[in-house]
């Protein structure tokens, strides 16, 4: 008789491990070791964000070549233990693009 082996999944042990297991798109942040979940943004918020993004993109295009502008939901790990945020807009200058990884930003963005 053959028994199928199942993986043993261990529960998260740190708040950062809990954060990393949240479903993609969850609007949540960790600030000083506490998780905060946010509601979806309002229409007014989204319209303002769009207008601000246009101004930032224009600035980057003409003044800060090579910079990256990224939008929430997008994780920014300020450290790997107790602080992860999802700013509405993130600016990373060309000289700091090494903090941009496949899964998130790991480090402090320029703005």
PDB file of C-alpha atoms in Angstrom, residues 68 92-102 104-107 110:
ATOM      1  CA  UNK A  68      11.038  54.443 -12.840  1.00  0.00           C
ATOM      2  CA  UNK A  92      13.086  55.554  -8.173  1.00  0.00           C
ATOM      3  CA  UNK A  93      15.852  57.497  -9.887  1.00  0.00           C
ATOM      4  CA  UNK A  94      18.084  55.750 -12.442  1.00  0.00           C
ATOM      5  CA  UNK A  95      21.051  55.593 -10.062  1.00  0.00           C
ATOM      6  CA  UNK A  96      18.957  53.714  -7.463  1.00  0.00           C
ATOM      7  CA  UNK A  97      17.156  51.218  -9.730  1.00  0.00           C
ATOM      8  CA  UNK A  98      19.016  48.315  -8.107  1.00  0.00           C
ATOM      9  CA  UNK A  99      16.411  48.400  -5.301  1.00  0.00           C
ATOM     10  CA  UNK A 100      13.715  47.367  -7.803  1.00  0.00           C
ATOM     11  CA  UNK A 101      13.355  43.573  -7.765  1.00  0.00           C
ATOM     12  CA  UNK A 102      10.900  41.265  -9.538  1.00  0.00           C
ATOM     13  CA  UNK A 104       8.819  44.565  -5.068  1.00  0.00           C
ATOM     14  CA  UNK A 105      11.099  47.428  -4.137  1.00  0.00           C
ATOM     15  CA  UNK A 106      13.571  46.466  -1.428  1.00  0.00           C
ATOM     16  CA  UNK A 107      14.897  49.721   0.005  1.00  0.00           C
ATOM     17  CA  UNK A 110      13.530  58.470  -3.931  1.00  0.00           C
TER      18      UNK A 110
END
